[in-house]
XYZ file of N, CA, C and O in Angstrom:
368
model
N 17.878 -5.784 -11.832
C 17.836 -4.342 -11.772
C 17.275 -3.882 -10.438
O 17.747 -2.903 -9.874
N 16.268 -4.565 -9.960
C 15.668 -4.186 -8.690
C 16.663 -4.355 -7.544
O 16.742 -3.504 -6.656
N 17.439 -5.422 -7.594
C 18.431 -5.662 -6.545
C 19.474 -4.548 -6.493
O 20.022 -4.270 -5.429
N 19.737 -3.903 -7.608
C 20.699 -2.805 -7.625
C 20.174 -1.570 -6.897
O 20.938 -0.737 -6.436
N 18.848 -1.449 -6.783
C 18.250 -0.305 -6.097
C 18.293 -0.451 -4.583
O 18.205 0.546 -3.861
N 18.380 -1.678 -4.124
C 18.316 -1.945 -2.690
C 19.523 -2.771 -2.290
O 19.785 -3.806 -2.885
N 20.227 -2.317 -1.296
C 21.358 -3.092 -0.800
C 21.259 -3.184 0.713
O 20.805 -2.244 1.366
N 21.659 -4.321 1.272
C 21.625 -4.463 2.725
C 22.419 -3.335 3.393
O 23.528 -3.010 2.989
N 21.816 -2.698 4.369
C 22.472 -1.610 5.084
C 22.356 -0.261 4.403
O 22.732 0.758 4.982
N 21.838 -0.231 3.179
C 21.687 1.026 2.456
C 20.395 1.732 2.812
O 19.592 1.243 3.622
N 20.190 2.880 2.217
C 18.951 3.635 2.433
C 17.780 2.872 1.822
O 17.850 2.417 0.687
N 16.732 2.743 2.586
C 15.550 2.017 2.111
C 14.653 2.928 1.286
O 14.455 4.091 1.645
N 14.081 2.399 0.197
C 13.095 3.169 -0.562
C 11.891 3.501 0.315
O 11.584 2.783 1.275
N 11.194 4.563 -0.019
C 10.051 5.020 0.788
C 9.006 3.934 0.992
O 8.474 3.786 2.089
N 8.707 3.149 -0.028
C 7.694 2.105 0.134
C 8.139 1.029 1.123
O 7.326 0.460 1.842
N 9.424 0.748 1.182
C 9.936 -0.220 2.156
C 9.871 0.386 3.558
O 9.498 -0.298 4.515
N 10.182 1.656 3.676
C 10.048 2.319 4.978
C 8.586 2.305 5.429
O 8.294 2.111 6.614
N 7.665 2.470 4.489
C 6.240 2.403 4.821
C 5.871 1.007 5.326
O 5.104 0.863 6.275
N 6.428 -0.034 4.702
C 6.187 -1.403 5.177
C 6.731 -1.600 6.583
O 6.100 -2.247 7.415
N 7.899 -1.052 6.845
C 8.487 -1.171 8.184
C 7.615 -0.476 9.222
O 7.409 -0.997 10.318
N 7.088 0.705 8.871
C 6.166 1.398 9.787
C 4.925 0.555 10.020
O 4.454 0.402 11.147
N 4.398 -0.014 8.940
C 3.202 -0.838 9.042
C 3.464 -2.060 9.925
O 2.617 -2.426 10.743
N 4.619 -2.674 9.762
C 4.960 -3.855 10.560
C 4.952 -3.536 12.053
O 4.594 -4.384 12.871
N 5.332 -2.319 12.401
C 5.331 -1.918 13.795
C 3.964 -1.576 14.349
O 3.785 -1.450 15.558
N 2.979 -1.438 13.481
C 1.628 -1.066 13.899
C 0.837 -2.214 14.511
O 0.042 -1.999 15.413
N 1.012 -3.414 13.979
C 0.208 -4.548 14.443
C 0.945 -5.852 14.141
O 1.602 -5.962 13.100
N 0.812 -6.844 15.026
C 1.534 -8.103 14.809
C 1.059 -8.884 13.578
O 1.802 -9.686 13.038
N -0.149 -8.609 13.109
C -0.703 -9.332 11.960
C -0.393 -8.656 10.624
O -0.680 -9.203 9.574
N 0.193 -7.475 10.664
C 0.309 -6.638 9.463
C 1.081 -7.307 8.322
O 0.581 -7.394 7.205
N 2.297 -7.737 8.563
C 3.092 -8.294 7.453
C 2.487 -9.574 6.894
O 2.477 -9.769 5.674
N 1.967 -10.431 7.761
C 1.339 -11.664 7.269
C 0.142 -11.326 6.389
O -0.070 -11.957 5.345
N -0.615 -10.320 6.795
C -1.774 -9.907 6.010
C -1.346 -9.356 4.659
O -1.897 -9.724 3.624
N -0.347 -8.494 4.655
C 0.120 -7.905 3.394
C 0.734 -8.963 2.480
O 0.517 -8.935 1.267
N 1.461 -9.907 3.047
C 2.006 -11.005 2.237
C 0.871 -11.822 1.615
O 0.940 -12.159 0.437
N -0.133 -12.126 2.397
C -1.258 -12.916 1.879
C -1.966 -12.178 0.753
O -2.321 -12.774 -0.267
N -2.154 -10.877 0.909
C -2.810 -10.084 -0.145
C -1.958 -10.078 -1.407
O -2.476 -10.198 -2.520
N -0.660 -9.957 -1.234
C 0.242 -9.895 -2.387
C 0.330 -11.228 -3.135
O 0.539 -11.240 -4.346
N 0.152 -12.336 -2.421
C 0.428 -13.638 -3.017
C -0.791 -14.481 -3.375
O -0.633 -15.543 -3.963
N -1.974 -14.012 -3.032
C -3.174 -14.794 -3.343
C -3.981 -14.092 -4.433
O -3.834 -12.882 -4.643
N -4.845 -14.834 -5.108
C -5.573 -14.242 -6.232
C -6.715 -13.297 -5.842
O -7.191 -12.541 -6.684
N -7.142 -13.322 -4.571
C -8.246 -12.463 -4.168
C -8.150 -12.165 -2.676
O -7.432 -12.852 -1.930
N -8.917 -11.177 -2.242
C -8.947 -10.852 -0.815
C -9.594 -11.970 -0.012
O -9.179 -12.250 1.112
N -10.584 -12.613 -0.586
C -11.202 -13.757 0.105
C -10.209 -14.901 0.263
O -10.171 -15.563 1.300
N -9.402 -15.128 -0.764
C -8.373 -16.170 -0.670
C -7.344 -15.805 0.395
O -6.881 -16.673 1.142
N -6.991 -14.538 0.474
C -6.049 -14.086 1.507
C -6.649 -14.297 2.888
O -5.967 -14.766 3.812
N -7.934 -13.980 3.050
C -8.609 -14.186 4.334
C -8.630 -15.673 4.690
O -8.362 -16.041 5.843
N -8.907 -16.514 3.721
C -8.921 -17.953 3.952
C -7.545 -18.441 4.368
O -7.412 -19.237 5.307
N -6.516 -17.969 3.686
C -5.150 -18.383 4.014
C -4.792 -18.022 5.455
O -4.091 -18.768 6.134
N -5.267 -16.875 5.907
C -4.963 -16.417 7.261
C -5.987 -16.898 8.287
O -5.864 -16.584 9.466
N -6.970 -17.627 7.825
C -8.083 -18.112 8.650
C -8.751 -16.986 9.432
O -8.951 -17.076 10.639
N -9.077 -15.911 8.702
C -9.856 -14.815 9.271
C -11.085 -14.596 8.383
O -11.094 -14.974 7.217
N -12.101 -13.993 8.948
C -13.309 -13.679 8.191
C -12.985 -12.588 7.179
O -12.126 -11.739 7.417
N -13.679 -12.598 6.037
C -13.380 -11.599 5.005
C -13.623 -10.166 5.496
O -12.947 -9.247 5.063
N -14.553 -9.975 6.428
C -14.764 -8.617 6.954
C -13.584 -8.203 7.847
O -13.219 -7.022 7.880
N -12.974 -9.158 8.523
C -11.757 -8.864 9.296
C -10.642 -8.454 8.347
O -9.887 -7.516 8.624
N -10.561 -9.144 7.219
C -9.555 -8.790 6.208
C -9.783 -7.365 5.715
O -8.833 -6.595 5.567
N -11.020 -6.998 5.467
C -11.336 -5.642 5.019
C -10.890 -4.612 6.057
O -10.303 -3.574 5.710
N -11.153 -4.890 7.329
C -10.739 -3.977 8.401
C -9.218 -3.861 8.468
O -8.673 -2.771 8.623
N -8.547 -4.991 8.363
C -7.081 -4.983 8.397
C -6.518 -4.170 7.235
O -5.571 -3.412 7.411
N -7.092 -4.353 6.063
C -6.588 -3.636 4.895
C -6.830 -2.138 5.005
O -5.982 -1.340 4.592
N -7.957 -1.752 5.557
C -8.209 -0.313 5.759
C -7.131 0.278 6.659
O -6.604 1.362 6.381
N -6.785 -0.439 7.713
C -5.725 0.024 8.620
C -4.379 0.059 7.894
O -3.636 1.046 7.974
N -4.067 -1.009 7.175
C -2.790 -1.096 6.457
C -2.651 0.012 5.426
O -1.598 0.655 5.327
N -3.700 0.258 4.675
C -3.646 1.291 3.637
C -3.446 2.671 4.246
O -2.749 3.513 3.671
N -4.024 2.902 5.413
C -3.818 4.169 6.093
C -2.370 4.382 6.492
O -1.834 5.485 6.380
N -1.719 3.320 6.920
C -0.310 3.406 7.319
C 0.594 3.489 6.093
O 1.534 4.285 6.053
N 0.308 2.670 5.087
C 1.150 2.647 3.880
C 1.029 3.935 3.069
O 2.002 4.406 2.492
N -0.188 4.438 2.988
C -0.411 5.631 2.181
C -0.874 5.330 0.766
O -0.929 6.214 -0.070
N -1.179 4.064 0.483
C -1.727 3.705 -0.825
C -2.638 2.494 -0.674
O -2.545 1.750 0.284
N -3.524 2.336 -1.662
C -4.449 1.211 -1.661
C -3.745 -0.041 -2.164
O -3.018 0.008 -3.158
N -3.977 -1.148 -1.485
C -3.444 -2.428 -1.951
C -4.535 -3.258 -2.627
O -4.305 -4.389 -3.008
N -5.716 -2.657 -2.789
C -6.856 -3.372 -3.374
C -6.986 -3.169 -4.879
O -7.819 -3.797 -5.513
N -6.201 -2.278 -5.447
C -6.231 -2.042 -6.887
C -5.066 -2.783 -7.534
O -4.056 -3.063 -6.866
N -5.144 -3.102 -8.813
C -4.006 -3.767 -9.462
C -2.690 -2.978 -9.325
O -1.666 -3.577 -8.967
N -2.674 -1.658 -9.567
C -1.405 -0.939 -9.383
C -0.931 -0.955 -7.923
O 0.271 -1.072 -7.655
N -1.859 -0.851 -6.987
C -1.486 -0.864 -5.576
C -0.965 -2.213 -5.130
O -0.015 -2.313 -4.348
N -1.562 -3.260 -5.654
C -1.104 -4.609 -5.326
C 0.289 -4.851 -5.903
O 1.157 -5.430 -5.244
N 0.517 -4.386 -7.121
C 1.848 -4.516 -7.726
C 2.873 -3.716 -6.930
O 3.979 -4.187 -6.664
N 2.494 -2.527 -6.496
C 3.379 -1.697 -5.666
C 3.714 -2.435 -4.368
O 4.861 -2.426 -3.918
N 2.722 -3.072 -3.766
C 2.947 -3.857 -2.555
C 3.912 -5.003 -2.834
O 4.841 -5.246 -2.055
N 3.715 -5.710 -3.935
C 4.610 -6.818 -4.279
C 6.046 -6.336 -4.446
O 6.991 -6.973 -3.966
N 6.220 -5.204 -5.114
C 7.566 -4.643 -5.278
C 8.162 -4.230 -3.938
O 9.347 -4.482 -3.672
N 7.368 -3.598 -3.098
C 7.866 -3.168 -1.785
C 8.270 -4.368 -0.937
O 9.320 -4.339 -0.272
N 7.476 -5.423 -0.962
C 7.824 -6.623 -0.206
C 9.106 -7.256 -0.746
O 9.951 -7.720 0.028
N 9.258 -7.264 -2.057
C 10.472 -7.813 -2.668
C 11.688 -6.973 -2.291
O 12.737 -7.522 -1.912
N 11.566 -5.651 -2.354
C 12.689 -4.789 -1.987
C 13.025 -4.937 -0.507
O 14.195 -4.908 -0.125
N 12.008 -5.097 0.324
C 12.251 -5.314 1.765
C 13.059 -6.584 1.975
O 13.999 -6.634 2.757
N 12.666 -7.634 1.264
C 13.389 -8.915 1.364
C 14.841 -8.757 0.899
O 15.760 -9.274 1.525
N 15.050 -8.032 -0.192
C 16.404 -7.802 -0.688
C 17.241 -7.004 0.310
O 18.426 -7.279 0.509
N 16.625 -6.017 0.928
C 17.349 -5.179 1.885
C 17.732 -5.956 3.136
O 18.719 -5.623 3.803
N 16.967 -6.989 3.449
C 17.243 -7.772 4.659
C 18.202 -8.926 4.393
O 18.634 -9.573 5.333
N 18.523 -9.218 3.118
C 19.410 -10.348 2.838
C 20.864 -9.997 2.986
O 21.300 -8.955 3.124
């Protein structure tokens, strides 16, 4: 069902456009957001990226400002996971 909402070359959903804007903000942005989406905690995401947890906090504050939503809450993290999945579908 999700794949039906996103097609390569079609109009991107707002959350995917927000990810694209975020990707243009900093070279570390997408890797950071992927790590947050795929790890069980922010500390685990920081470890995966080999950055200090306070650096992760700073990165997330910047990312959330660009995205327009928090990725630190369960609903925000799920929204991030969906946006990343739709982005991947749109690029295939």
